[in-house]
Structure formats: structure tokens, C-alpha cells
PDB file of C-alpha atoms and ligand atoms in Angstrom:
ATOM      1  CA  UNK C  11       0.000   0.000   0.000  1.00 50.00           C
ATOM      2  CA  UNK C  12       1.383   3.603  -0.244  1.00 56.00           C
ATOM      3  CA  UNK C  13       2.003   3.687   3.653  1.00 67.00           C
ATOM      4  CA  UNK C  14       4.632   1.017   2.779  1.00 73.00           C
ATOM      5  CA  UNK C  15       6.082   3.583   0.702  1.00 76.00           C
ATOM      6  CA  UNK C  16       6.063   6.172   3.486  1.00 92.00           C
ATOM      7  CA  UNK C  17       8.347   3.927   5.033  1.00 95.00           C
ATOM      8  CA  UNK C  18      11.265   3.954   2.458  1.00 94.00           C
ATOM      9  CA  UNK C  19      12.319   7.547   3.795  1.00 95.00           C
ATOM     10  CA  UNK C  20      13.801   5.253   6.638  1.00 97.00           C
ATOM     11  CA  UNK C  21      16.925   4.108   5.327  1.00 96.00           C
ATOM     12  CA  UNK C  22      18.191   2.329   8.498  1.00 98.00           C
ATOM     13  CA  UNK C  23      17.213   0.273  11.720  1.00 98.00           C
ATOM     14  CA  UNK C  24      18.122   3.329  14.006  1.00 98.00           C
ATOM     15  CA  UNK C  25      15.962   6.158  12.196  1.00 97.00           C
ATOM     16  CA  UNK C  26      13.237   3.600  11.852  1.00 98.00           C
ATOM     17  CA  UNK C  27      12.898   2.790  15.513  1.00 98.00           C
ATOM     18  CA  UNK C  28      12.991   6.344  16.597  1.00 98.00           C
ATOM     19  CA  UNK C  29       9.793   7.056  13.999  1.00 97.00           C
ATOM     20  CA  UNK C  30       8.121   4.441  15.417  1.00 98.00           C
ATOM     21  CA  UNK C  31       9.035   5.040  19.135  1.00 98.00           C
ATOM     22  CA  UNK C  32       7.168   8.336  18.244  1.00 97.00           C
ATOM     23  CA  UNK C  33       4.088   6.810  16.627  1.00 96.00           C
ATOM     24  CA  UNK C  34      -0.025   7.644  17.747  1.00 95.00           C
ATOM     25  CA  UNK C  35      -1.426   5.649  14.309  1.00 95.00           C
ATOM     26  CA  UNK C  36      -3.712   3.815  16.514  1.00 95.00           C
ATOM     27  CA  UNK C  37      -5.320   3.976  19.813  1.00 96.00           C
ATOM     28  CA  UNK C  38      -3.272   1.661  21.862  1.00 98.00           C
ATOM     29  CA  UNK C  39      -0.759   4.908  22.309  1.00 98.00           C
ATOM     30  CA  UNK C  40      -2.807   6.168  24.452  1.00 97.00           C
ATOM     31  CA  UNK C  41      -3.588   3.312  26.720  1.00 97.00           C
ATOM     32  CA  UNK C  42       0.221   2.103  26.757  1.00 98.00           C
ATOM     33  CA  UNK C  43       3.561   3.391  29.118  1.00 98.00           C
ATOM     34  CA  UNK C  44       5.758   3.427  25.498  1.00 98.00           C
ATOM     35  CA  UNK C  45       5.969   1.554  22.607  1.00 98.00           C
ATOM     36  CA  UNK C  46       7.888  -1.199  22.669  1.00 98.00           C
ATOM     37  CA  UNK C  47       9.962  -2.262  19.919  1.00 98.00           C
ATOM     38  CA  UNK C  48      13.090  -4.697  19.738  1.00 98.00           C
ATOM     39  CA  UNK C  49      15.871  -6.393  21.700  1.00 97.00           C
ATOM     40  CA  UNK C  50      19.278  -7.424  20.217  1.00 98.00           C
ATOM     41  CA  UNK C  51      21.350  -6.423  17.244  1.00 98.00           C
ATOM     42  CA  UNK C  52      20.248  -5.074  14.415  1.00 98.00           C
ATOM     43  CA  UNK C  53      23.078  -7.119  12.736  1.00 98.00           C
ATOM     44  CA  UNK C  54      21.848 -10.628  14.211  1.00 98.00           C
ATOM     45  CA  UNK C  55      21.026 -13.304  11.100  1.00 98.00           C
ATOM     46  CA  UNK C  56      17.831 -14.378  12.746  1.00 98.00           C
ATOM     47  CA  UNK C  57      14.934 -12.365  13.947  1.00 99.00           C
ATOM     48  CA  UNK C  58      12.053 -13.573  15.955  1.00 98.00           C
ATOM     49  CA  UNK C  59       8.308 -12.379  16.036  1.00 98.00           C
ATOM     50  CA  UNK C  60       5.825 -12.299  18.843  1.00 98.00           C
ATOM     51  CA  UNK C  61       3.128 -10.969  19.370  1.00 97.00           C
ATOM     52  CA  UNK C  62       3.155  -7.753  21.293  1.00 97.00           C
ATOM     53  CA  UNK C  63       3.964  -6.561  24.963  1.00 98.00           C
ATOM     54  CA  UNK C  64       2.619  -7.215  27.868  1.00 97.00           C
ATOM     55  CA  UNK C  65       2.799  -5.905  31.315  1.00 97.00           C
ATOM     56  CA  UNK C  66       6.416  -6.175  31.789  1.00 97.00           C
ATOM     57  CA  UNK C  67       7.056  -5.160  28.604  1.00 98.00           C
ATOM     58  CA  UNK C  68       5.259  -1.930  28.713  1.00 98.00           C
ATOM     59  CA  UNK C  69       7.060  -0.865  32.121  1.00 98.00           C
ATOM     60  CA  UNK C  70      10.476  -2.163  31.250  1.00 98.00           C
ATOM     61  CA  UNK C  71      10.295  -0.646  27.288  1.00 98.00           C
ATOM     62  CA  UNK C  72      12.358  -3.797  25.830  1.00 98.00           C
ATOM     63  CA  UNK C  73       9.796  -7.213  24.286  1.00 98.00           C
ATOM     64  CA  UNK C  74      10.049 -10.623  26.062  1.00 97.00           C
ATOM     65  CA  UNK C  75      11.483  -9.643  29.466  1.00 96.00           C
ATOM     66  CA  UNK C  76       8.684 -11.190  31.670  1.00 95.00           C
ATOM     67  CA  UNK C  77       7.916 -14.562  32.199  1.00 96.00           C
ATOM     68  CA  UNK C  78       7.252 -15.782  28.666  1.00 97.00           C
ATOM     69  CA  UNK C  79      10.658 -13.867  28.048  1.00 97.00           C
ATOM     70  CA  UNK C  80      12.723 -15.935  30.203  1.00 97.00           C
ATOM     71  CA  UNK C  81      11.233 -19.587  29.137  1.00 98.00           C
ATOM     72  CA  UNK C  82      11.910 -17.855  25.339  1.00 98.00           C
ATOM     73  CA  UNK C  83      15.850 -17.310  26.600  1.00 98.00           C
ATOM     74  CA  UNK C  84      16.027 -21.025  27.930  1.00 98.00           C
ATOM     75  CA  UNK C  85      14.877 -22.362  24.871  1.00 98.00           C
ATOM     76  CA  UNK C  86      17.352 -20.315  22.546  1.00 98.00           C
ATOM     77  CA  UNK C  87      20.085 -21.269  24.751  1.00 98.00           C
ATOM     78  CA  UNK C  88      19.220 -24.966  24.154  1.00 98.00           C
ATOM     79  CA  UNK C  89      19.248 -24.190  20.803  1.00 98.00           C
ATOM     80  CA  UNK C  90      22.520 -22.509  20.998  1.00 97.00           C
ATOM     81  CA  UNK C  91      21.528 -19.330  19.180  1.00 98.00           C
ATOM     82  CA  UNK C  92      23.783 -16.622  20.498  1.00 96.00           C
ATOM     83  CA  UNK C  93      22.413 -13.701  21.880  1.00 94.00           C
ATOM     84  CA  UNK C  94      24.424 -11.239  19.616  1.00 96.00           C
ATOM     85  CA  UNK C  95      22.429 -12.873  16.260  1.00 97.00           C
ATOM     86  CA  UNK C  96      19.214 -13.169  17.411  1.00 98.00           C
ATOM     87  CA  UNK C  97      16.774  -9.920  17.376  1.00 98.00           C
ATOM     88  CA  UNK C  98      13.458  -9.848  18.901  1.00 98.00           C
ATOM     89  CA  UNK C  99      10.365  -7.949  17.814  1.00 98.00           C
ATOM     90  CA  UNK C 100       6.559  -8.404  17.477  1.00 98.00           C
ATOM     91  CA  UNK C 101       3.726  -7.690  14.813  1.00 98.00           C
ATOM     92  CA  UNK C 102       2.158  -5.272  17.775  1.00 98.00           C
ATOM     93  CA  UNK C 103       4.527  -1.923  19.545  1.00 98.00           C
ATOM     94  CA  UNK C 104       2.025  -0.829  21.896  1.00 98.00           C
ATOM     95  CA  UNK C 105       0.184  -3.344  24.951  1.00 98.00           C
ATOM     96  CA  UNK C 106      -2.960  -3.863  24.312  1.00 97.00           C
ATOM     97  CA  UNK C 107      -5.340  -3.173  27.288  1.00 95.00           C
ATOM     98  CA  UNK C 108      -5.585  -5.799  29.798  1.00 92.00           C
ATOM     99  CA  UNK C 109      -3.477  -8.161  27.347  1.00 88.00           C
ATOM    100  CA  UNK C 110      -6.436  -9.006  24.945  1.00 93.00           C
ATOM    101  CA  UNK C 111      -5.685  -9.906  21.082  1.00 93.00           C
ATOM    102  CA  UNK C 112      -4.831  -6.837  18.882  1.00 95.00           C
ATOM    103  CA  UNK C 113      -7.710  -5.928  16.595  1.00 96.00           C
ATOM    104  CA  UNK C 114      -7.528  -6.583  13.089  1.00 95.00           C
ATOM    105  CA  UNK C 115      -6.937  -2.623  12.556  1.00 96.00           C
ATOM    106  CA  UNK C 116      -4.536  -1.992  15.102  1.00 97.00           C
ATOM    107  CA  UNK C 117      -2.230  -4.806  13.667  1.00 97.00           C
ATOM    108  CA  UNK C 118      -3.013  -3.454   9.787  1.00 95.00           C
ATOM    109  CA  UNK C 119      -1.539   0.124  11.025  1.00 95.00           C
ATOM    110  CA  UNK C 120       1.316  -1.114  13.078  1.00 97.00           C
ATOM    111  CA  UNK C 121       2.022  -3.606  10.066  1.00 97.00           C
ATOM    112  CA  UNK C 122       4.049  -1.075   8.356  1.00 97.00           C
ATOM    113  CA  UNK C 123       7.084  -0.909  10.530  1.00 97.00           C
ATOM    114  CA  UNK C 124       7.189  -4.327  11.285  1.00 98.00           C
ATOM    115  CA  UNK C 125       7.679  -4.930   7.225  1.00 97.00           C
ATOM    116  CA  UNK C 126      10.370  -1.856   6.915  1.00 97.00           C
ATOM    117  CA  UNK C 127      11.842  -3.237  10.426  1.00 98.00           C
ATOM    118  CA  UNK C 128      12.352  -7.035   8.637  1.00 98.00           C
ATOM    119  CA  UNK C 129      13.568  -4.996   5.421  1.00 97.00           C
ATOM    120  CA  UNK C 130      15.952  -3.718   7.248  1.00 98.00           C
ATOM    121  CA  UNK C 131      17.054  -6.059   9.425  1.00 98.00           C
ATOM    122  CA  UNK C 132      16.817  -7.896   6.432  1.00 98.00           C
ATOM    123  CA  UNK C 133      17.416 -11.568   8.617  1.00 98.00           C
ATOM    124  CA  UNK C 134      18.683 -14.943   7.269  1.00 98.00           C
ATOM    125  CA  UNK C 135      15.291 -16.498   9.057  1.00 98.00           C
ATOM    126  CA  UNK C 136      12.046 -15.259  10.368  1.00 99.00           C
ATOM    127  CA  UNK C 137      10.490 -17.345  13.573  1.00 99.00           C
ATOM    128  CA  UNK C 138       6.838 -16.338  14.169  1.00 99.00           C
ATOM    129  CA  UNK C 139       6.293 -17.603  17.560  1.00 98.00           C
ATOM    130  CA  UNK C 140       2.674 -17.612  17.965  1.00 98.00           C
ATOM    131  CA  UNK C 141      -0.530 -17.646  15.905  1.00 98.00           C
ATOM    132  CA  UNK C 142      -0.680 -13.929  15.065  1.00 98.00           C
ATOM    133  CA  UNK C 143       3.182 -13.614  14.354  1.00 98.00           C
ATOM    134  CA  UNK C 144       2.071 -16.777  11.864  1.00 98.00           C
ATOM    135  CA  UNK C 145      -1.064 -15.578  10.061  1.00 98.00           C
ATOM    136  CA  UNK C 146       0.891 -11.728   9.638  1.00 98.00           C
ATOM    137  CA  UNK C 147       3.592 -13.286   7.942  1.00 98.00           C
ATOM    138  CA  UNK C 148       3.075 -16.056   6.248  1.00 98.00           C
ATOM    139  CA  UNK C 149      -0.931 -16.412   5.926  1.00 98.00           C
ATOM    140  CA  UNK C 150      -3.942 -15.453   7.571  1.00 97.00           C
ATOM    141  CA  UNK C 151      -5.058 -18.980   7.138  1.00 98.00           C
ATOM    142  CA  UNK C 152      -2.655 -20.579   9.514  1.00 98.00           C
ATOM    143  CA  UNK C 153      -3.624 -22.269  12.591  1.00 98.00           C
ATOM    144  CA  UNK C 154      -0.409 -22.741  14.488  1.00 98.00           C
ATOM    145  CA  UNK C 155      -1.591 -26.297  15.477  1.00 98.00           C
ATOM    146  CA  UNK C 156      -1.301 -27.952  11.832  1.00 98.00           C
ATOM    147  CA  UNK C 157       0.715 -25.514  10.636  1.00 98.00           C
ATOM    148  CA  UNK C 158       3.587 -24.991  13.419  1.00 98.00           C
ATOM    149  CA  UNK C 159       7.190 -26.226  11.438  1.00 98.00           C
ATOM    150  CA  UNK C 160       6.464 -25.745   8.515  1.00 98.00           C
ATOM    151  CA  UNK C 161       9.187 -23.827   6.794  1.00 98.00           C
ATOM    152  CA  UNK C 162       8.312 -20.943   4.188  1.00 98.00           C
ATOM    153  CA  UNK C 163       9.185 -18.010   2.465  1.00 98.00           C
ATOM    154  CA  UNK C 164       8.159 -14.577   3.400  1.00 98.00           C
ATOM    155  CA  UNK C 165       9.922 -12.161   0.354  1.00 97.00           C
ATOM    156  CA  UNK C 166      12.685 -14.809  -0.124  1.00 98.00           C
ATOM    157  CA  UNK C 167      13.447 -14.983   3.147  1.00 98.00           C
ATOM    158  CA  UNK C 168      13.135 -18.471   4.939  1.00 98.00           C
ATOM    159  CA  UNK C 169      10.423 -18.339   7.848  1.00 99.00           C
ATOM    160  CA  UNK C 170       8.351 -20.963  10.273  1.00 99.00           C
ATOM    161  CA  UNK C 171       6.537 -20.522  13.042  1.00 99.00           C
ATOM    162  CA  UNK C 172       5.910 -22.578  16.091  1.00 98.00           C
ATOM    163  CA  UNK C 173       3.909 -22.026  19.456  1.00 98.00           C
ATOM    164  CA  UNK C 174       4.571 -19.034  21.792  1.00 98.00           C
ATOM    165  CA  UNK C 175       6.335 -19.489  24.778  1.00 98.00           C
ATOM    166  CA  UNK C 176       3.076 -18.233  27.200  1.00 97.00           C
ATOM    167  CA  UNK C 177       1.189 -20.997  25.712  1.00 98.00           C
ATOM    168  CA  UNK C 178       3.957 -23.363  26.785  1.00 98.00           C
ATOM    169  CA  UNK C 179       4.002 -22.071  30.290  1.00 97.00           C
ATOM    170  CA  UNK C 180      -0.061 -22.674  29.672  1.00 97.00           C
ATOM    171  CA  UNK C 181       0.560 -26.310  28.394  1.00 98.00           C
ATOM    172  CA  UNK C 182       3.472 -28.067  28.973  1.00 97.00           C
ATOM    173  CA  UNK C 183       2.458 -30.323  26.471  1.00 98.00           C
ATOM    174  CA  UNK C 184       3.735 -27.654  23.930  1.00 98.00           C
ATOM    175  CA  UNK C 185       7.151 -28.148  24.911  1.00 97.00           C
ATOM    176  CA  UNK C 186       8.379 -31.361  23.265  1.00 98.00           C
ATOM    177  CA  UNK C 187       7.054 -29.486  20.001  1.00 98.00           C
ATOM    178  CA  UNK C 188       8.065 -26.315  20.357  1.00 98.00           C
ATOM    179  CA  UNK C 189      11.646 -28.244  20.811  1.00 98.00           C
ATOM    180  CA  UNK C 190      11.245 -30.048  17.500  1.00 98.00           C
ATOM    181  CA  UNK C 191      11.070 -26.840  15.632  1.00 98.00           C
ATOM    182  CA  UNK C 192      13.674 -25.409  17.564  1.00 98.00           C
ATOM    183  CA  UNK C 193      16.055 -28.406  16.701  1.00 98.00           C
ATOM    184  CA  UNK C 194      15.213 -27.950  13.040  1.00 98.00           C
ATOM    185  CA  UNK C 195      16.565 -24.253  13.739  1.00 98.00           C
ATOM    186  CA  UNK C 196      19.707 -24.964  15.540  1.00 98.00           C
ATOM    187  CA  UNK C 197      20.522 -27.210  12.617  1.00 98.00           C
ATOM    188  CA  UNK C 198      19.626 -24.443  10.198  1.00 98.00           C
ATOM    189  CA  UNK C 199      21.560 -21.787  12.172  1.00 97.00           C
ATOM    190  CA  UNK C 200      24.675 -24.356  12.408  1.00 96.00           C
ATOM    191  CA  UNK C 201      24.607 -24.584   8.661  1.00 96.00           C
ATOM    192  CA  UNK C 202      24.739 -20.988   8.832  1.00 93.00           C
ATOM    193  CA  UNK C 203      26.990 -20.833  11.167  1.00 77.00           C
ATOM    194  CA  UNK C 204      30.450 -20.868   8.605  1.00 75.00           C
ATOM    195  CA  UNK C 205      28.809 -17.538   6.787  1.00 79.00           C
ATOM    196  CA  UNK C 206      29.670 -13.703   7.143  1.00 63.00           C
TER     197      UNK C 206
HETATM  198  N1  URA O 512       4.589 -11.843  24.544  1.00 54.94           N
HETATM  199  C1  URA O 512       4.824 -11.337  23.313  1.00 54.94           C
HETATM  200  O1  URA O 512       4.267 -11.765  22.333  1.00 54.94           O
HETATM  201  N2  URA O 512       5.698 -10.382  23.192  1.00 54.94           N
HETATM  202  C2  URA O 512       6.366  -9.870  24.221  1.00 54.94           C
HETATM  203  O2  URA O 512       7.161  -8.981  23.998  1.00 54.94           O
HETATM  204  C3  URA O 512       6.119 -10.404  25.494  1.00 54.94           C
HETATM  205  C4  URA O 512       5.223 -11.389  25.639  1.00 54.94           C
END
């Protein structure tokens, strides 16, 4: 659309974040502490996608640093993804009130900056973890249950999604295959591993 093209007058990560950091397209602004944007470097090869902040989140100004956050850093330990190529973002900047689902309109006008963000970023994998992160980026007809690990492209660059970590600490039962797609990483990111 020709907000996407709004977006090409950022021409890197840093200018981009600060735009955003100063954005009122929706409503949730005004019900949130700040918007909340990314953690780790804008350099990293792989770049994961939840699906917005919650409590912590809002207060602390930095995605996945609550609960959900640390189960999400066990897990890419496990997987041996370094901390220094791995950066964290979600489809939604600003909490949602009371932690329900972003509306279909709120995630439409925040869409913009997550594309220019993965543009720029411009990772050798995208991991959706969750259903939203899933049916943004690679269809609104995925259900994450049938469709978890299932490896696709999103504009030529490879992506899957699998469950997210606050359904895990929900149902442990989500563990052993939230593991299985993280193995499938690891052995993607190894292969990578011998690259620039
Ligand atoms: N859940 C998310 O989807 N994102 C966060 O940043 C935190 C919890």
C-alpha cells in the first residue's frame, strides 16, 4: 500500500525505531507506558516475532522480558543461538489493554514498521512464535496447530513458526514441540553458522 512507501524515507534500523518510538497511528498509544519495539542487534542473522507486549514489557520498554521472556531465553540457549544474532520484535509496539488480542486494525496500522523493520534487518530467518506472528507473515489462514514447522518463504526470506512461549508455560504439552522446531533451527543456524 502507499504507507509502505512512506516507510522507504527510513533508510536504516536506528531512524526507523525512533519514527516508530514516536508513533499515535492507533489507539493503543494512548492506553500504553511506550511503545515497545526490539531487543538485540540489528546485525543478528535471525529475527524472531511475537506478538506484542505485555505488562512487563510496557514498564520495562524492551519485548520478552517477563515470564514468557525468560522460558523464550532457555529455549534459545538450548538451541545454541547466540544472543548477539538473534533480534526480537513483534507484529504489535504498543500493549494492548488488559493483554487481549490486537484488533484486526490496530495490527493493519502497526504492520508497516514491522515490514520496513524485517527490510531492514533484512534476517537470514524469520520465527513467528505464535498464531498472530504466523497468520501476519506467512498467511492469515494458519492455525499454528497444523501448521507450526512448517518452513516458508516470506519475500525470499526463509520463515516458520511454532507455538509461543506463554502458551507453553499454559501447556506443557507444547514443549516437546516447540523443541522439534527449535532443533530444526539450531541445525539451520549451524549450517549458517560458517557464513559472514
Ligand atoms: N509476549 C509477546 O508476544 N511479546 C512480548 O514482547 C512479550 C510477551
Amino acid at each position: 500500500g502507499s504507507y509502505m512507501l512512506d516507510m522507504l524515507q527510513y533508510e536504516d534500523i536506528e531512524s526507523l525505531t525512533a519514527a516508530n518510538l514516536a508513533c499515535q497511528a492507533c489507539g493503543l498509544r494512548r492506553g500504553c507506558t511506550q511503545v515497545v519495539i526490539s531487543r538485540g542487534r540489528p546485525q543478528s542473522r535471525v529475527m524472531l516475532v511475537g506478538e506484542g507486549p505485555g505488562a512487563n514489557e510496557d514498564r520495562l520498554g524492551q519485548p520478552f522480558v517477563g515470564a514468557a521472556g525468560q522460558l523464550l531465553d532457555k529455549i534459545l540457549t538450548a538451541a545454541e543461538l547466540p544472543r548477539e544474532d538473534v533480534y526480537i520484535t513483534n507484529v504489535i509496539k504498543c500493549r494492548p489493554p488488559g493483554n487481549r488480542l490486537p484488533k484486526s486494525d490496530e495490527t493493519k496500522s502497526c504492520l508497516p514498521w514491522l515490514e520496513r523493520q524485517i527490510e531492514l534487518i533484512s534476517p537470514r530467518l524469520l520465527v513467528c512464535l505464535g498464531a498472530l506472528a504466523g497468520q501476519t507473515l506467512i498467511s492469515p489462514n494458519l492455525r499454528i496447530t497444523r501448521d507450526r514447522g512448517k518452513w516458508h518463504k516470506y519475500r525470499g526470506i526463509d520463515i516458520v513458526a511454532t507455538y509461543h512461549p506463554a502458551a507453553l508455560l499454559r501447556d506443557s504439552a507444547l514443549k516437546r514441540p516447540v523443541w522439534e522446531d527449535f532443533k530444526v533451527i539450531r541445525d539451520y543456524y549451524r549450517n549458517l553458522a560458517g557464513e559472514a
